[in-house]
PDB file of C-alpha atoms in Angstrom:
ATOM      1  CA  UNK A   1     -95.268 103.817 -59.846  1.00 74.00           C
ATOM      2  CA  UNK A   2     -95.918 100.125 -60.292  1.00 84.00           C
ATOM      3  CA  UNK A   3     -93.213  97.793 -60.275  1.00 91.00           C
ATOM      4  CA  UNK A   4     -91.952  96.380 -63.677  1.00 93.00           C
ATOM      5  CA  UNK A   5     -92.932  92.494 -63.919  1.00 90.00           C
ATOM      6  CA  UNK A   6     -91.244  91.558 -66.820  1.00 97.00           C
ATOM      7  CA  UNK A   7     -87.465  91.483 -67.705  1.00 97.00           C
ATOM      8  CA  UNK A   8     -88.366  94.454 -70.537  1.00 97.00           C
ATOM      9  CA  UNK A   9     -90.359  96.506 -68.520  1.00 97.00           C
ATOM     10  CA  UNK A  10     -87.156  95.964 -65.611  1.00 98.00           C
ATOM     11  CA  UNK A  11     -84.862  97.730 -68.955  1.00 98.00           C
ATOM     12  CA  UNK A  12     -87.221 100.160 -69.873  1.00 97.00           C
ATOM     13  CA  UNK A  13     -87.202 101.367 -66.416  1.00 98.00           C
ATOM     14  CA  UNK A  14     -83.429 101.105 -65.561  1.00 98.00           C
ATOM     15  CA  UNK A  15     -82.856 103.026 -68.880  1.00 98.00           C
ATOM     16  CA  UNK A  16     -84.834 105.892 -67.844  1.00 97.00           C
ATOM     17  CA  UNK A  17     -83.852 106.245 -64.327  1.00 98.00           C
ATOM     18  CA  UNK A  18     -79.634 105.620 -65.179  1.00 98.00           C
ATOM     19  CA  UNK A  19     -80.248 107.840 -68.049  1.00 97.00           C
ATOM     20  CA  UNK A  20     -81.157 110.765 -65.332  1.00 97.00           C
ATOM     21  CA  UNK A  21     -78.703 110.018 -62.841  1.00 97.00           C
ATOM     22  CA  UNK A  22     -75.792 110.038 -65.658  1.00 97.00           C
ATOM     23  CA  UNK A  23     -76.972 112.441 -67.807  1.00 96.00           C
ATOM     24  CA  UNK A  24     -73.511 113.027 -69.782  1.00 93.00           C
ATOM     25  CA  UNK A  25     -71.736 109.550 -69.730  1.00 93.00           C
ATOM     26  CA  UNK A  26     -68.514 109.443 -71.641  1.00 94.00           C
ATOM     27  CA  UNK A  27     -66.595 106.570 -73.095  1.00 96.00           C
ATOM     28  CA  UNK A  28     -63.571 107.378 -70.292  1.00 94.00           C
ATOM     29  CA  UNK A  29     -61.073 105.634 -72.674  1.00 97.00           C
ATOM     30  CA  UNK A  30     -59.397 109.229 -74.200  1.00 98.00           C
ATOM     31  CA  UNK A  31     -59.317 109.199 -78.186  1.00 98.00           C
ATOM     32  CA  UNK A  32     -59.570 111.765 -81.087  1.00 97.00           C
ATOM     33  CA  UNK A  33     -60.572 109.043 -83.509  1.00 98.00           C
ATOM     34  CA  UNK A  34     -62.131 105.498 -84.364  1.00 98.00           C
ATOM     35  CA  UNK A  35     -58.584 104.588 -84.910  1.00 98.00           C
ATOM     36  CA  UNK A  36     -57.660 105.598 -81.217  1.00 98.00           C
ATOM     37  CA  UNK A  37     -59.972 104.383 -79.811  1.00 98.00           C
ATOM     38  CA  UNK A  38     -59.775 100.928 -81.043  1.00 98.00           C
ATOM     39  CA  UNK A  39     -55.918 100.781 -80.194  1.00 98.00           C
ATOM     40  CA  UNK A  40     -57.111 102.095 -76.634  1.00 98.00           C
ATOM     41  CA  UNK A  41     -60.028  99.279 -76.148  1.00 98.00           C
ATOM     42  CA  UNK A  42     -57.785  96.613 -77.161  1.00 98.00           C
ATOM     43  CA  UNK A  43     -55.796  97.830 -74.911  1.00 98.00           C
ATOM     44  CA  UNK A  44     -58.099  98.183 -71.696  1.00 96.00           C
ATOM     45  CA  UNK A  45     -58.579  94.559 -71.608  1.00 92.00           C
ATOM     46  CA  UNK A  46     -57.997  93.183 -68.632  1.00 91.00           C
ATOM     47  CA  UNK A  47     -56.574  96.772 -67.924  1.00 94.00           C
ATOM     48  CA  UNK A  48     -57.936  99.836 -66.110  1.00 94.00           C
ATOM     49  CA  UNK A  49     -58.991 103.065 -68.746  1.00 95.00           C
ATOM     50  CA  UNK A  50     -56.712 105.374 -65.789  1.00 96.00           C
ATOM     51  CA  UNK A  51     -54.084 103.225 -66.908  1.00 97.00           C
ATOM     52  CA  UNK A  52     -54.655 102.915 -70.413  1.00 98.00           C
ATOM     53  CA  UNK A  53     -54.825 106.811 -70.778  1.00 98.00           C
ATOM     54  CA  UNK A  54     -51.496 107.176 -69.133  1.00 98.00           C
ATOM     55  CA  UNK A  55     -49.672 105.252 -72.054  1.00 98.00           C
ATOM     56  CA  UNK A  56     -51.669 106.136 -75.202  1.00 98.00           C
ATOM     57  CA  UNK A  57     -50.247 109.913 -75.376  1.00 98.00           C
ATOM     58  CA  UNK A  58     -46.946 108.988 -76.563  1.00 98.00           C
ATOM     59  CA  UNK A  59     -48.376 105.807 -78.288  1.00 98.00           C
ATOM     60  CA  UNK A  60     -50.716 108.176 -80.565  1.00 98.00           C
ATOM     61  CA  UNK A  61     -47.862 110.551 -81.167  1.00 98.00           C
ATOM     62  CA  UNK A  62     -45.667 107.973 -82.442  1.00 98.00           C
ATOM     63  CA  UNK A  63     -48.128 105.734 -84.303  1.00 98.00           C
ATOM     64  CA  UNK A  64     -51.132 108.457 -85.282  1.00 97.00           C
ATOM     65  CA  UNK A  65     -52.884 105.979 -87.843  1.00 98.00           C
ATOM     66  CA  UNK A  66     -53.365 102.234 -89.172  1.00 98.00           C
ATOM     67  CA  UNK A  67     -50.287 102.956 -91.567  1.00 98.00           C
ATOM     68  CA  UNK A  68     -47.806 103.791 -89.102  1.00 98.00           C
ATOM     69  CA  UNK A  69     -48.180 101.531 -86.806  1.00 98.00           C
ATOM     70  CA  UNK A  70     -48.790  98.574 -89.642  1.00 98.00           C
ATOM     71  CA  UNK A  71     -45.208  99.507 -90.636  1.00 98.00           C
ATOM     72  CA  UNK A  72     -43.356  98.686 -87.578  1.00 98.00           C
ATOM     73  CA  UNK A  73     -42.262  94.856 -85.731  1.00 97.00           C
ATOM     74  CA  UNK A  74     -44.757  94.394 -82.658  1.00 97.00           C
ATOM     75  CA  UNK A  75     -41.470  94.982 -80.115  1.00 97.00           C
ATOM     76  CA  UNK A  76     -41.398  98.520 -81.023  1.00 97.00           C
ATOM     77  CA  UNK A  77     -44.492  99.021 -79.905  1.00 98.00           C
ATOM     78  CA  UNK A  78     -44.175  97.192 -76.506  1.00 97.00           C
ATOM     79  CA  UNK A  79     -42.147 100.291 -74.441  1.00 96.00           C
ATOM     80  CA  UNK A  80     -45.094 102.829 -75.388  1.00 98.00           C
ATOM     81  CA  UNK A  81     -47.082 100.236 -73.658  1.00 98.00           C
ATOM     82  CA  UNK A  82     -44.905  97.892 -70.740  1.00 97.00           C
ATOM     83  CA  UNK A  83     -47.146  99.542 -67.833  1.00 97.00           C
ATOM     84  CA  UNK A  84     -50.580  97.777 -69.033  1.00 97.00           C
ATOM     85  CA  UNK A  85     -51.081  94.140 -68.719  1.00 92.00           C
ATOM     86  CA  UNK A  86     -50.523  91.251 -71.473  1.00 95.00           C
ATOM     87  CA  UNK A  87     -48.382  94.269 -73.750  1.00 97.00           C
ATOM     88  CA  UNK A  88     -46.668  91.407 -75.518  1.00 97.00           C
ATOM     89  CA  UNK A  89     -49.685  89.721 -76.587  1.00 97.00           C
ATOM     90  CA  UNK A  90     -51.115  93.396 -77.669  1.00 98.00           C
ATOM     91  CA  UNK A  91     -48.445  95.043 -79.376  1.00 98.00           C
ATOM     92  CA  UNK A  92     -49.078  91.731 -81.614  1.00 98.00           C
ATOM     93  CA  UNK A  93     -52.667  92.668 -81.649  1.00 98.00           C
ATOM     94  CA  UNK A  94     -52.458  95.967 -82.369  1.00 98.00           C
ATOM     95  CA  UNK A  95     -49.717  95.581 -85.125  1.00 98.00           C
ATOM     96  CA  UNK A  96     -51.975  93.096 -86.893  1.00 98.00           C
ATOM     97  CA  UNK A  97     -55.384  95.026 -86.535  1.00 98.00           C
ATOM     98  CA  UNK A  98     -53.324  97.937 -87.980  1.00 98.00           C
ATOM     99  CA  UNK A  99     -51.851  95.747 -90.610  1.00 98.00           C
ATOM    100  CA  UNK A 100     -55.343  94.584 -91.881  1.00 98.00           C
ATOM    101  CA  UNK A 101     -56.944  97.689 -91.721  1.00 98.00           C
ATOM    102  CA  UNK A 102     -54.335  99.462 -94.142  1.00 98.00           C
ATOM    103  CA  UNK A 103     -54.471  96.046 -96.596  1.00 98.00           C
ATOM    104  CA  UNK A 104     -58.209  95.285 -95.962  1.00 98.00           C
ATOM    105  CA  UNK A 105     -59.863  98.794 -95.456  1.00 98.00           C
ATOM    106  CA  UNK A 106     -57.621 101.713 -97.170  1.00 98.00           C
ATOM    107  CA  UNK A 107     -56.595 102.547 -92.946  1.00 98.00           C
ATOM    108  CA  UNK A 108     -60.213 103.031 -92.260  1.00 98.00           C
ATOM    109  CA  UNK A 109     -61.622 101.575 -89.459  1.00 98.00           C
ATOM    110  CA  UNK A 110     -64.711  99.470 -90.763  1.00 98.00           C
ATOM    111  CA  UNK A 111     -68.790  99.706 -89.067  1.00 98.00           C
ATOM    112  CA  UNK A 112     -69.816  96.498 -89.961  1.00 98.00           C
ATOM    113  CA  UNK A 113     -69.418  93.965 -87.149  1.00 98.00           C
ATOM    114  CA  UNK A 114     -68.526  91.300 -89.361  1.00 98.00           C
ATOM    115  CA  UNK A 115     -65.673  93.282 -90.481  1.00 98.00           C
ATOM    116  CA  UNK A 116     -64.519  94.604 -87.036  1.00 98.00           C
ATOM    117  CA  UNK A 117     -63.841  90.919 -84.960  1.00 98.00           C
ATOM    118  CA  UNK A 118     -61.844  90.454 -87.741  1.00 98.00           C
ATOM    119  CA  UNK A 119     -59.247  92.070 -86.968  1.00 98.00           C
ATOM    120  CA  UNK A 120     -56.950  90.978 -84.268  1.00 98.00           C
ATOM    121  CA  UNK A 121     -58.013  91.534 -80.691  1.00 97.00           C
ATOM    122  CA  UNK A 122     -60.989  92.322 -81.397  1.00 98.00           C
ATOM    123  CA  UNK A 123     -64.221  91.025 -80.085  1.00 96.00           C
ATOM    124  CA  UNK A 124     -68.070  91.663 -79.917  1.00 97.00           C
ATOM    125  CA  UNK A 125     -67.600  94.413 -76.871  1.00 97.00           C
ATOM    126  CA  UNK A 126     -64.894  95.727 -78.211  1.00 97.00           C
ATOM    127  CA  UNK A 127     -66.694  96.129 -81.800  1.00 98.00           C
ATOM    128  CA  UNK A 128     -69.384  97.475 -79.771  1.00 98.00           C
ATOM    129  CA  UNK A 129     -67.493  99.969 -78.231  1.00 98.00           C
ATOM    130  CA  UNK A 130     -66.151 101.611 -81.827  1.00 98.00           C
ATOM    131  CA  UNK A 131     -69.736 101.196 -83.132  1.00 98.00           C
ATOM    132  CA  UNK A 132     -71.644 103.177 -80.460  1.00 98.00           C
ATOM    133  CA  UNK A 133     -68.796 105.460 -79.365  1.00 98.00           C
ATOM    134  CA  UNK A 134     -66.626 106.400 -82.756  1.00 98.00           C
ATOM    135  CA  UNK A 135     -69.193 105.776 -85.077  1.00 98.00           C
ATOM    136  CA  UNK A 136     -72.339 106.573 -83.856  1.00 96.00           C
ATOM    137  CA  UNK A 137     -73.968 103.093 -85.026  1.00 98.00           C
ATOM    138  CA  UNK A 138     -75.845 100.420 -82.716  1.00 98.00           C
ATOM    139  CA  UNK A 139     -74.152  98.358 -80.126  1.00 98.00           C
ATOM    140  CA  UNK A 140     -74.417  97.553 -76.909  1.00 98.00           C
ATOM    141  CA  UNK A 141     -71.288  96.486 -75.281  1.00 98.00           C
ATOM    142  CA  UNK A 142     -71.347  94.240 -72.374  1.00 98.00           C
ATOM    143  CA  UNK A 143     -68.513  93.952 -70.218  1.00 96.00           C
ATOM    144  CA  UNK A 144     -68.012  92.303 -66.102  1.00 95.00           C
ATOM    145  CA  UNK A 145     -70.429  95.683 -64.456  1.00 97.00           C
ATOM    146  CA  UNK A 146     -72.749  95.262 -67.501  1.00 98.00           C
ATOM    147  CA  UNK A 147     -73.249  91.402 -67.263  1.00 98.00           C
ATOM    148  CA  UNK A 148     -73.419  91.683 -63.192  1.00 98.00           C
ATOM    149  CA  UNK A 149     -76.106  94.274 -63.214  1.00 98.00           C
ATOM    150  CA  UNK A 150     -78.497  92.485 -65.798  1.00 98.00           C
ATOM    151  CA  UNK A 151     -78.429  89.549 -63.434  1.00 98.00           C
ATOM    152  CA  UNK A 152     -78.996  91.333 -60.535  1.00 98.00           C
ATOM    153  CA  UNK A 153     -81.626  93.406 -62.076  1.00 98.00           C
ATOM    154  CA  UNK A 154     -83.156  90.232 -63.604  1.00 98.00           C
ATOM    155  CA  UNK A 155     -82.896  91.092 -66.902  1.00 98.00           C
ATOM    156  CA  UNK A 156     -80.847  88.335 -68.024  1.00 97.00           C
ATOM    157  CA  UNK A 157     -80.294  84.747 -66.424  1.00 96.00           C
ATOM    158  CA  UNK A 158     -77.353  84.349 -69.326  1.00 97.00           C
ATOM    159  CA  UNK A 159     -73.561  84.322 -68.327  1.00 96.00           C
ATOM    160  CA  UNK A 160     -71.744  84.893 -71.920  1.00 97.00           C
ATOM    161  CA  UNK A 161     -71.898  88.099 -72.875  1.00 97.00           C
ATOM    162  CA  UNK A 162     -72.621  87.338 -76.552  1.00 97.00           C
ATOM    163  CA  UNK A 163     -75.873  85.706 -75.570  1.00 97.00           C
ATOM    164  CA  UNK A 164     -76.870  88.606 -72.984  1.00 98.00           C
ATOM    165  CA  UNK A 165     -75.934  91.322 -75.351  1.00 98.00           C
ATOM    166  CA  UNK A 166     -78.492  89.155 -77.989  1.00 97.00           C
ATOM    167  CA  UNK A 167     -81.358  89.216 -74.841  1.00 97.00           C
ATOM    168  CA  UNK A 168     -80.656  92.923 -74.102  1.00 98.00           C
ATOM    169  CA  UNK A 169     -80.484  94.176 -77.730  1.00 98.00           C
ATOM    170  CA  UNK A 170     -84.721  94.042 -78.036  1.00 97.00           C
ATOM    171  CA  UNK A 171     -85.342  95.430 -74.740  1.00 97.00           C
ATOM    172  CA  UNK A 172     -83.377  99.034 -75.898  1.00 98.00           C
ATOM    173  CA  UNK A 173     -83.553 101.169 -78.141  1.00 97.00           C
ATOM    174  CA  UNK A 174     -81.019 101.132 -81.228  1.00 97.00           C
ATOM    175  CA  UNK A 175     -79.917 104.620 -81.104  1.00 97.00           C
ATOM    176  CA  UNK A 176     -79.505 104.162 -77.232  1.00 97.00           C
ATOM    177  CA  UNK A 177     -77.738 100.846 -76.498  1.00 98.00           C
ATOM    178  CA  UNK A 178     -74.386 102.180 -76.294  1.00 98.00           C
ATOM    179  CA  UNK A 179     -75.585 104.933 -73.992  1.00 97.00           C
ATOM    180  CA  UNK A 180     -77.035 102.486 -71.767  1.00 98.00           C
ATOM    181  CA  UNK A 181     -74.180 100.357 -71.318  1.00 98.00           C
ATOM    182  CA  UNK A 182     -72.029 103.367 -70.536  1.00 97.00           C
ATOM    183  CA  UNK A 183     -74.693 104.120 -67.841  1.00 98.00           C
ATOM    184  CA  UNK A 184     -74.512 100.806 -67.027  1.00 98.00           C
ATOM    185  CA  UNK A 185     -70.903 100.238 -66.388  1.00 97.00           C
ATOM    186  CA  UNK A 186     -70.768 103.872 -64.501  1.00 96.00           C
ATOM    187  CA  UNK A 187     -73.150 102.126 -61.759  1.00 98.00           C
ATOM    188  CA  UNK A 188     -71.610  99.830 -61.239  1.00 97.00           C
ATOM    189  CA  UNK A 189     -68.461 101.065 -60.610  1.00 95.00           C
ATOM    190  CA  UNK A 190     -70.033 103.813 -58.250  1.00 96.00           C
ATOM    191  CA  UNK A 191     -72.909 102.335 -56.724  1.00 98.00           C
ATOM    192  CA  UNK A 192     -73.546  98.510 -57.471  1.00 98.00           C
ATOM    193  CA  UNK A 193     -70.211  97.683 -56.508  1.00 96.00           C
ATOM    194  CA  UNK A 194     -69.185  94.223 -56.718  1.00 94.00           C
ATOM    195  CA  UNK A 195     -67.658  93.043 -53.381  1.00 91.00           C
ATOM    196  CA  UNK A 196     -70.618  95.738 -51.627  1.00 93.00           C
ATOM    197  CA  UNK A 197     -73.259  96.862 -53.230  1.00 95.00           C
ATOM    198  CA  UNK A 198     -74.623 100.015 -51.908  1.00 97.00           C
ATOM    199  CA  UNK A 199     -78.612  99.581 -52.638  1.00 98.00           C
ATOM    200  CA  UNK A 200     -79.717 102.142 -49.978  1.00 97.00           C
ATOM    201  CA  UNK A 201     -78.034 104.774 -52.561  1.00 97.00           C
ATOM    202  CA  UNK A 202     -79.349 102.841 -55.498  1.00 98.00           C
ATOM    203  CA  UNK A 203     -81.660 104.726 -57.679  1.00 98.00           C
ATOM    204  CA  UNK A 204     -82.945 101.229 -58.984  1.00 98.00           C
ATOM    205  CA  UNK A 205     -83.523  99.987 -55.827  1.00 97.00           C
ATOM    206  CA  UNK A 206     -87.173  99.786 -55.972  1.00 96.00           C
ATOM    207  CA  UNK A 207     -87.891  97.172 -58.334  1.00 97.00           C
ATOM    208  CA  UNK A 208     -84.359  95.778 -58.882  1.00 97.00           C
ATOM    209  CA  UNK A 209     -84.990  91.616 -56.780  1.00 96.00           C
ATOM    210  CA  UNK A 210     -82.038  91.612 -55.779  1.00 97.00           C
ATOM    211  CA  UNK A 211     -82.138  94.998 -53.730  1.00 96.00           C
ATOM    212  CA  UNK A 212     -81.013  94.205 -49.309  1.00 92.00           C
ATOM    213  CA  UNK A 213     -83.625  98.095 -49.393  1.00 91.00           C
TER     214      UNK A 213
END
């Protein structure tokens, strides 16, 4: 098979060969809802998802929707949470998302992006995240494995993940974006590693420039 030459043809074929080697990639953040799993994204920031999924349990028990937790003072919520980095800054976060959603959106949690990175702590990957994963809508979330691998793989010169999410966007599929991220970040935490990568294993390692195969 002929080598891709442009930075589309490069996605195109990434897509289909990640898409075969993960067939069943999960969002690994654990949630029974949009609302969970935008309290558990705003909480995996600069956090792992093993250790987010150890403290949302008793967080979701206690605080099961917008309105509960919109009712309480941020320090209540900071013990269900002391184990995962910055919990000051997000219990503040997560009380004021909650907050707006019950004043702004009857407790739902909103699909338009505009309406999403309103709320506090949340950004353009984490919007993506509730879009693709909760809500079954477009979006492509790009996060440190996702922006890595598009440079590697050349399908991106951009560093801000905005403008690389903007670039990638075209090259997929609507319905698949999210799925290819997920596929995305799962290589690179298995096989494109960032301190080695292990391109003798890599299934892209035929066309990908930066390949040592």
């Amino acid at each position: 098979m002929a080598r891709p030459r442009t930075p589309k043809g490069r996605a195109r074929r990434t897509h289909e060969r990640l898409r075969s080697e993960y067939p069943d990639a999960v969002c690994e953040l654990d949630h029974g809802s949009a609302f969970e799993l935008l309290v558990a994204t705003i909480l995996s920031a600069q956090a792992t998802d093993v250790g987010v999924n150890k403290a949302t349990p008793a967080l979701f028990a206690r605080f099961p929707d917008a309105e509960s937790l919109a009712a309480v003072d941020p320090e209540e919520v900071q013990s269900y949470i002391s184990t995962i980095g910055l919990f000051r800054n997000k219990s503040r976060s997560l009380v004021g998302m909650a907050r707006m959603l019950a004043d702004d959106y009857g407790g739902e949690v909103p699909g338009a992006m505009k309406d999403l990175v309103r709320l506090p702590g949340v950004g353009r990957k984490t919007a993506n995240v509730i879009r693709s994963v909760a809500l079954g809508l477009p979006g492509l979330p790009v996060d440190t494995h996702v922006t890595r691998l598009s440079n590697l793989l050349g399908l991106t010169s951009e560093a801000d993940p905005v403008k690389i999410e903007l670039e990638l966007n075209p090259m997929i599929p609507a319905a698949e974006r999210g799925d290819f991220s997920l596929r995305m970040i799962l290589h690179g935490r298995r096989v494109c590693v960032a301190r080695r990568p292990r391109c003798e294993d890599c299934v892209l390692n035929d066309f990908c420039p930066s390949s040592a195969v």
